Short mmCIF file of C-alpha atoms and ligand atoms in Angstrom, two decimals:
data_model
loop_
_atom_site.label_atom_id
_atom_site.label_comp_id
_atom_site.label_asym_id
_atom_site.label_seq_id
_atom_site.Cartn_x
_atom_site.Cartn_y
_atom_site.Cartn_z
CA MET A 1 163.38 193.96 65.32
CA ASN A 2 162.73 196.60 63.68
CA GLN A 3 158.62 196.20 64.94
CA LYS A 4 155.87 197.60 62.22
CA THR A 5 152.46 198.58 63.74
CA VAL A 6 150.58 196.68 61.14
CA ILE A 7 146.58 197.05 60.00
CA ILE A 8 145.10 194.61 58.24
CA THR A 9 141.67 194.73 56.96
CA GLY A 10 139.69 191.91 56.65
CA ALA A 11 141.25 189.51 58.65
CA ASN A 12 139.18 188.08 60.06
CA SER A 13 138.67 185.15 57.54
CA GLY A 14 141.15 183.31 54.61
CA ILE A 15 144.46 185.16 53.44
CA GLY A 16 143.37 188.29 55.96
CA LYS A 17 143.40 186.15 58.46
CA ALA A 18 146.95 183.95 57.77
CA ALA A 19 148.59 187.50 57.66
CA ALA A 20 147.26 188.24 60.39
CA ARG A 21 149.05 184.85 62.33
CA LYS A 22 152.01 186.07 59.86
CA PHE A 23 152.86 189.12 61.58
CA ALA A 24 151.54 188.42 64.87
CA GLY A 25 154.06 185.53 64.77
CA GLU A 26 156.87 188.13 63.52
CA GLY A 27 156.74 190.16 67.06
CA HIS A 28 154.78 193.04 64.86
CA THR A 29 151.37 195.00 66.79
CA VAL A 30 149.32 194.07 64.13
CA ILE A 31 145.69 196.06 63.80
CA MET A 32 143.13 192.59 62.29
CA ALA A 33 139.56 195.96 61.48
CA CYS A 34 137.40 193.71 60.75
CA ARG A 35 133.21 194.38 60.16
CA ASN A 36 132.15 191.69 62.38
CA LEU A 37 132.57 192.03 65.97
CA GLU A 38 131.34 188.25 67.40
CA LYS A 39 132.60 186.75 64.59
CA SER A 40 136.20 187.88 64.75
CA ARG A 41 136.97 187.39 68.77
CA PRO A 42 138.00 183.97 68.74
CA VAL A 43 140.00 184.33 65.28
CA ARG A 44 141.82 187.30 67.64
CA ASP A 45 142.44 185.29 70.44
CA GLN A 46 144.07 182.22 68.60
CA ILE A 47 146.18 184.18 66.28
CA ALA A 48 147.03 185.65 70.27
CA THR A 49 147.62 182.58 72.40
CA LYS A 50 149.15 180.71 68.99
CA THR A 51 151.65 183.38 69.03
CA GLY A 52 152.57 184.37 72.26
CA ASN A 53 152.26 188.41 70.84
CA GLY A 54 149.49 190.20 73.77
CA ARG A 55 149.72 193.81 70.71
CA VAL A 56 147.08 191.82 68.71
CA LEU A 57 144.13 194.57 68.63
CA LEU A 58 141.06 194.01 67.43
CA GLU A 59 138.53 197.84 66.18
CA GLN A 60 135.89 197.26 63.92
CA VAL A 61 135.77 198.84 60.42
CA ASP A 62 132.54 198.13 57.96
CA MET A 63 134.32 198.61 54.55
CA SER A 64 131.48 199.38 52.30
CA SER A 65 130.27 203.03 55.55
CA PHE A 66 132.41 205.92 55.06
CA GLU A 67 130.59 207.23 57.81
CA SER A 68 132.49 203.71 59.47
CA ILE A 69 135.99 204.17 58.65
CA ARG A 70 136.26 207.85 59.53
CA ASP A 71 134.98 206.17 63.40
CA PHE A 72 138.15 203.85 62.60
CA CYS A 73 140.85 205.64 61.91
CA SER A 74 140.05 208.68 64.47
CA THR A 75 140.13 205.95 67.01
CA TYR A 76 143.22 204.63 65.77
CA GLN A 77 144.41 208.26 65.66
CA GLU A 78 143.24 208.61 69.74
CA LYS A 79 145.67 204.94 70.46
CA HIS A 80 148.59 205.88 67.76
CA GLN A 81 151.67 207.90 67.45
CA LYS A 82 151.51 206.35 63.75
CA LEU A 83 151.65 203.47 61.33
CA ASP A 84 153.60 201.75 59.78
CA ILE A 85 151.37 198.60 56.29
CA LEU A 86 148.13 199.46 55.29
CA ILE A 87 146.55 196.11 54.54
CA HIS A 88 143.47 196.46 52.24
CA ASN A 89 142.76 193.40 51.81
CA ALA A 90 139.47 192.71 52.71
CA ALA A 91 136.50 192.35 49.52
CA TYR A 92 133.46 192.58 48.30
CA PHE A 93 132.97 189.43 45.92
CA ASN A 94 129.74 187.82 46.49
CA HIS A 95 128.72 185.33 43.53
CA GLY A 96 125.46 185.55 42.27
CA SER A 97 123.66 188.59 44.11
CA PRO A 98 122.05 191.50 43.20
CA TYR A 99 123.44 195.04 42.48
CA LYS A 100 123.09 196.72 45.70
CA GLN A 101 124.54 199.70 47.19
CA SER A 102 126.95 200.81 50.03
CA PRO A 103 124.46 202.52 53.33
CA ASP A 104 126.44 205.40 50.86
CA GLY A 105 124.68 204.75 47.80
CA ILE A 106 127.52 203.16 45.96
CA GLU A 107 127.31 199.96 43.89
CA ILE A 108 128.54 197.87 46.64
CA THR A 109 131.59 196.41 45.73
CA PHE A 110 133.15 199.41 44.03
CA ALA A 111 132.92 201.65 47.83
CA THR A 112 133.63 197.71 49.38
CA ASN A 113 137.36 197.48 47.16
CA VAL A 114 137.32 200.71 46.32
CA ALA A 115 136.19 204.28 47.12
CA GLY A 116 136.01 202.60 51.22
CA PRO A 117 140.00 202.29 51.35
CA PHE A 118 141.50 205.39 49.23
CA LEU A 119 138.96 207.40 52.07
CA MET A 120 141.06 204.78 55.02
CA THR A 121 144.55 205.69 53.45
CA MET A 122 144.05 209.25 53.26
CA LEU A 123 142.28 209.71 56.51
CA LEU A 124 145.63 207.38 57.60
CA ARG A 125 148.03 209.40 55.60
CA ASP A 126 150.19 211.85 57.72
CA LEU A 127 150.16 208.51 60.85
CA LEU A 128 152.17 207.07 57.06
CA ALA A 129 154.09 210.18 57.13
CA ALA A 130 155.16 209.85 60.62
CA SER A 131 156.88 206.14 59.44
CA ASP A 132 159.81 205.94 58.99
CA ASP A 133 159.82 203.25 56.31
CA ALA A 134 155.33 203.23 55.59
CA ARG A 135 154.13 200.49 53.13
CA ILE A 136 150.60 200.63 52.14
CA LEU A 137 149.34 196.84 50.11
CA HIS A 138 146.48 196.50 47.86
CA ALA A 139 145.26 193.11 47.30
CA GLY A 140 144.64 192.49 43.77
CA SER A 141 143.52 190.28 41.29
CA ASN A 142 144.71 188.16 38.07
CA ILE A 143 140.49 189.04 37.41
CA ILE A 144 141.79 192.45 35.77
CA LYS A 145 143.72 189.85 32.35
CA HIS A 146 140.05 190.54 31.22
CA PHE A 147 141.90 193.95 30.22
CA LEU A 148 143.66 192.61 28.28
CA ASN A 149 141.61 192.56 25.46
CA PRO A 150 141.04 196.02 24.98
CA LYS A 151 137.34 196.33 24.64
CA LYS A 152 137.42 196.36 28.10
CA GLU A 153 137.10 199.08 30.25
CA ILE A 154 135.67 200.19 34.19
CA ASP A 155 132.42 201.05 33.73
CA PHE A 156 131.63 204.24 35.95
CA ASP A 157 128.17 204.57 34.77
CA HIS A 158 126.81 202.59 37.44
CA LEU A 159 128.79 202.98 40.69
CA GLN A 160 125.35 205.22 41.55
CA LYS A 161 123.09 204.04 39.72
CA GLU A 162 121.76 200.15 39.44
CA PRO A 163 121.44 199.40 34.98
CA GLU A 164 118.09 199.79 33.54
CA ASN A 165 118.46 195.97 32.52
CA PRO A 166 119.10 193.84 35.03
CA ARG A 167 120.95 191.19 33.27
CA ASN A 168 123.40 193.86 33.09
CA HIS A 169 124.15 193.86 36.25
CA SER A 170 127.16 190.84 36.79
CA VAL A 171 128.56 190.36 40.08
CA TYR A 172 132.36 189.31 37.79
CA ILE A 173 132.53 193.16 35.97
CA ASN A 174 131.67 194.28 39.69
CA TYR A 175 134.61 192.59 41.24
CA ARG A 176 136.81 192.68 38.05
CA ASN A 177 136.12 196.75 37.44
CA SER A 178 136.90 197.66 41.36
CA LYS A 179 140.34 195.51 40.85
CA MET A 180 140.98 196.60 38.38
CA ALA A 181 139.88 200.23 40.23
CA LEU A 182 142.17 199.32 42.69
CA LEU A 183 146.14 198.88 40.97
CA MET A 184 144.66 202.28 39.41
CA LEU A 185 145.40 204.09 42.69
CA SER A 186 148.38 201.97 43.99
CA PHE A 187 150.40 202.96 41.54
CA ARG A 188 148.49 207.66 41.26
CA MET A 189 149.37 206.81 45.56
CA ALA A 190 152.70 205.76 44.95
CA LYS A 191 153.25 209.48 43.02
CA GLU A 192 150.69 211.80 45.44
CA PHE A 193 152.77 209.84 48.42
CA ALA A 194 156.03 210.14 46.84
CA GLY A 195 157.14 213.73 48.93
CA ASP A 196 155.67 211.50 52.34
CA GLY A 197 158.11 208.48 52.03
CA ILE A 198 154.67 206.59 51.44
CA LYS A 199 155.13 203.56 49.48
CA THR A 200 152.34 202.54 47.70
CA TYR A 201 152.80 197.84 47.08
CA SER A 202 149.89 196.20 44.68
CA LEU A 203 149.97 191.98 44.15
CA GLN A 204 147.67 190.68 41.82
CA ILE A 205 146.58 187.22 43.02
CA ASN A 206 145.85 184.09 41.83
CA GLY A 207 143.91 182.29 44.19
CA ALA A 208 143.55 180.33 47.21
CA THR A 209 141.47 178.37 48.71
CA MET A 210 139.20 179.07 50.79
CA SER A 211 137.74 178.44 53.76
CA LYS A 212 135.21 176.69 55.97
CA GLU A 213 134.02 180.17 56.79
CA ALA A 214 134.48 182.01 53.33
CA LEU A 215 132.43 178.93 51.94
CA MET A 216 130.05 178.96 53.86
CA LYS A 217 129.39 183.13 52.89
CA VAL A 218 128.10 181.76 49.21
CA LYS A 219 125.09 180.08 47.92
CA PRO A 220 125.04 176.27 48.09
CA HIS A 221 125.89 175.87 44.33
CA TRP A 222 128.65 178.64 44.59
CA ARG A 223 130.47 176.15 47.24
CA ILE A 224 129.78 173.68 44.37
CA ILE A 225 132.00 175.66 42.04
CA ALA A 226 134.59 176.86 45.12
CA ARG A 227 135.27 173.83 46.70
CA ILE A 228 136.33 172.36 42.83
CA GLN A 229 138.40 175.48 42.52
CA ASN A 230 140.11 174.87 46.27
CA LEU A 231 142.06 172.54 44.39
CA PHE A 232 143.82 173.01 42.69
CA PHE A 233 144.01 176.67 45.08
CA ARG A 234 147.12 177.05 47.71
CA PRO A 235 147.22 177.73 50.93
CA PRO A 236 146.08 181.69 52.69
CA GLU A 237 149.02 181.18 53.83
CA PHE A 238 151.13 181.19 51.12
CA THR A 239 149.61 184.56 49.98
CA ALA A 240 149.95 185.61 53.59
CA ASN A 241 153.90 184.75 53.03
CA LEU A 242 153.88 187.61 50.02
CA TYR A 243 152.15 190.24 51.84
CA TYR A 244 154.89 190.02 54.47
CA GLU A 245 157.83 190.11 52.79
CA ILE A 246 156.34 192.94 50.25
CA CYS A 247 155.52 195.34 53.26
CA ILE A 248 158.60 194.21 55.76
CA SER A 249 161.91 192.88 53.02
CA GLU A 250 164.29 195.06 53.27
CA LYS A 251 164.48 194.70 49.01
CA PHE A 252 160.62 196.64 48.43
CA ARG A 253 162.16 199.94 50.50
CA GLU A 254 163.11 202.19 48.11
CA MET A 255 159.93 200.63 45.26
CA SER A 256 157.29 202.25 45.40
CA GLY A 257 154.45 202.21 42.66
CA VAL A 258 154.28 198.40 42.14
CA HIS A 259 152.69 195.18 40.96
CA PHE A 260 153.51 192.12 42.02
CA ASN A 261 153.24 189.06 40.64
CA HIS A 262 152.76 185.35 43.41
CA LYS A 263 156.52 185.13 42.44
CA LEU A 264 157.19 188.74 44.09
CA ASP A 265 158.57 190.44 40.72
CA VAL A 266 157.39 193.05 39.28
CA MET A 267 154.93 192.69 36.82
CA GLN A 268 155.61 195.40 33.83
CA PRO A 269 152.29 196.07 31.35
CA ALA A 270 151.51 193.83 28.95
CA LYS A 271 152.11 195.29 24.85
CA THR A 272 149.54 195.38 23.19
CA ASP A 273 149.70 195.14 18.88
CA ALA A 274 152.00 192.79 19.29
CA GLY A 275 150.45 189.54 17.05
CA ILE A 276 148.84 186.70 18.75
CA ILE A 277 151.15 185.17 19.77
CA THR A 278 152.72 187.53 22.25
CA ASP A 279 149.04 188.37 23.46
CA ILE A 280 148.19 184.33 25.12
CA LYS A 281 151.85 184.35 26.45
CA GLN A 282 150.69 187.29 27.83
CA GLY A 283 147.03 185.86 28.80
CA ALA A 284 148.24 182.75 30.36
CA GLY A 285 151.50 184.23 32.10
CA ALA A 286 152.11 186.28 35.40
CA ASP A 287 154.82 188.72 33.93
CA VAL A 288 152.50 191.53 33.00
CA TYR A 289 148.86 193.45 33.52
CA PRO A 290 146.67 195.39 30.91
CA ALA A 291 148.07 198.04 29.36
CA TYR A 292 144.66 199.99 29.58
CA ALA A 293 146.13 200.32 33.73
CA MET A 294 148.65 202.65 32.54
CA ASN A 295 145.14 204.84 30.66
CA GLU A 296 145.53 207.91 31.98
CA GLU A 297 142.44 209.22 31.57
CA ALA A 298 140.70 206.00 33.31
CA SER A 299 142.87 206.28 35.75
CA GLU A 300 142.21 210.37 36.35
CA LYS A 301 138.63 209.15 36.73
CA VAL A 302 139.17 206.44 39.33
CA TRP A 303 141.09 208.99 41.11
CA ASN A 304 138.89 212.11 41.32
CA VAL A 305 135.72 209.70 40.86
CA CYS A 306 136.80 208.75 44.62
CA ASN A 307 137.94 211.94 45.55
CA GLU A 308 134.84 213.35 44.86
CA LEU A 309 132.72 210.48 46.99
CA THR A 310 134.40 211.20 50.04
CA GLN A 311 135.02 214.00 49.95
CA GLU A 312 132.12 215.30 52.97
CA HIS A 313 134.00 212.28 54.46
CA SER A 314 137.92 212.55 54.41
CA LYS A 315 138.97 214.15 58.22
CA LEU A 316 139.15 212.90 60.35
CA ILE A 317 136.95 214.08 63.48
CA ILE A 318 138.73 213.06 67.41
N1 LIG B 401 140.54 183.72 47.73
C1 LIG B 401 141.27 183.80 46.10
O1 LIG B 401 140.75 182.90 44.79
C2 LIG B 401 141.90 185.03 46.15
C3 LIG B 401 141.86 185.67 44.47
C4 LIG B 401 141.93 187.12 44.05
C5 LIG B 401 142.31 187.97 44.97
N2 LIG B 401 141.89 187.63 46.37
C6 LIG B 401 141.78 189.37 47.07
O2 LIG B 401 142.24 188.20 48.49
C7 LIG B 401 141.90 189.68 49.43
C8 LIG B 401 141.50 188.10 50.94
O3 LIG B 401 140.54 187.14 50.23
P1 LIG B 401 139.97 186.17 50.47
O4 LIG B 401 140.25 185.02 49.61
O5 LIG B 401 140.51 185.58 52.04
O6 LIG B 401 138.55 186.27 50.80
P2 LIG B 401 138.12 185.96 52.52
O7 LIG B 401 138.31 184.44 53.41
O8 LIG B 401 136.10 185.77 51.98
O9 LIG B 401 138.16 186.90 52.83
C9 LIG B 401 137.38 188.01 53.46
C10 LIG B 401 137.36 189.53 54.28
O10 LIG B 401 136.92 190.39 54.13
C11 LIG B 401 136.63 191.01 54.98
N3 LIG B 401 135.35 191.98 54.58
C12 LIG B 401 133.95 191.69 53.24
N4 LIG B 401 133.70 192.56 53.61
C13 LIG B 401 134.68 193.66 54.39
C14 LIG B 401 133.15 194.95 54.45
N5 LIG B 401 132.14 195.72 53.92
N6 LIG B 401 134.15 195.59 56.18
C15 LIG B 401 134.98 195.25 56.24
N7 LIG B 401 135.74 193.56 56.13
C16 LIG B 401 135.39 193.35 55.03
C17 LIG B 401 135.20 189.46 55.17
O11 LIG B 401 135.03 189.49 56.33
P3 LIG B 401 133.85 188.48 57.28
O12 LIG B 401 133.75 187.40 57.45
O13 LIG B 401 132.66 189.84 58.18
O14 LIG B 401 132.13 189.00 55.93
C18 LIG B 401 137.02 188.82 55.46
O15 LIG B 401 137.31 188.86 56.39
C19 LIG B 401 140.74 189.88 48.46
O16 LIG B 401 141.18 191.12 48.29
C20 LIG B 401 140.79 189.23 47.70
O17 LIG B 401 140.10 189.93 47.03
C21 LIG B 401 141.60 186.96 46.44
#
């Protein structure tokens, strides 16, 4: 078997944990990139024991902190010659939380879900380029469907400053914006990295049941809603298997800059001004993503903002 080395961020719970188990079970080297080592160590041990794979490694990283990401990447570079698969799975989404900034003064959702993954990818780019089949996967969300409404756009104004009126802060809007920005990055990186043979993919996740640990992270009244949602969602293993297929399958080897749905069909940009029936079908289905994801001005802004925010952190110091 062609054994790969894979980094999975947020691999201690939910989909990330199920993915770590899947890759480990198939004999690959897995680096679980997690922010809380104490909590993650028993998960690592359990995966290593159950799969009999001695190459399940745990490394600390806080995806909201540039310094932490740089430390993680430096450590990785010291220990490994190449990286085959990078899965940006970790994400910040905290029901009911107030506006909060990362240690670098960036709105926490954008820092964790967009700027952090961008920096990690840039720092690991050379090691990815050393693989003969490098693949980066971004965990997307169907929350971006809100952008099917042509009036919606990413709010760049509050990335580094709190809205004056706290009522203008919304966890959902920040999360939705972050997942759209991440998709734009995925498309852009496909072009930027084509010369290096690094491929990028994104998966639109419709929902996965929240684990007991994940449920405990949210406030009690949100927990009730999450428990109800759990009745309708698929287990994390379903999405973890999709991660595996996207990152390993030969049929995706020559693709890049694609956004998959839960059937692993390549999604297409939605038609705009196509009439109300088409709008309803597009909104209800899983075949298209909002045309806004192809908006050149917004995509360029996401790329530039990520570059500017991470600039002074984007060199590997060993
Ligand atoms: N579950 C769904 O219904 C759903 C739907 C659409 C998209 N998604 C996407 O799927 C991915 C996985 O979600 P999940 O449902 O498996 O969630 P989860 O069980 O809550 O797992 C999230 C993981 O991210 C980690 N994480 C959060 N902030 C971090 C940080 N600053 N640094 C490092 N790790 C951090 C968490 O670590 P801690 O344990 O330390 O908090 C945890 O391991 C996410 O990208 C999410 O946006 C999920």
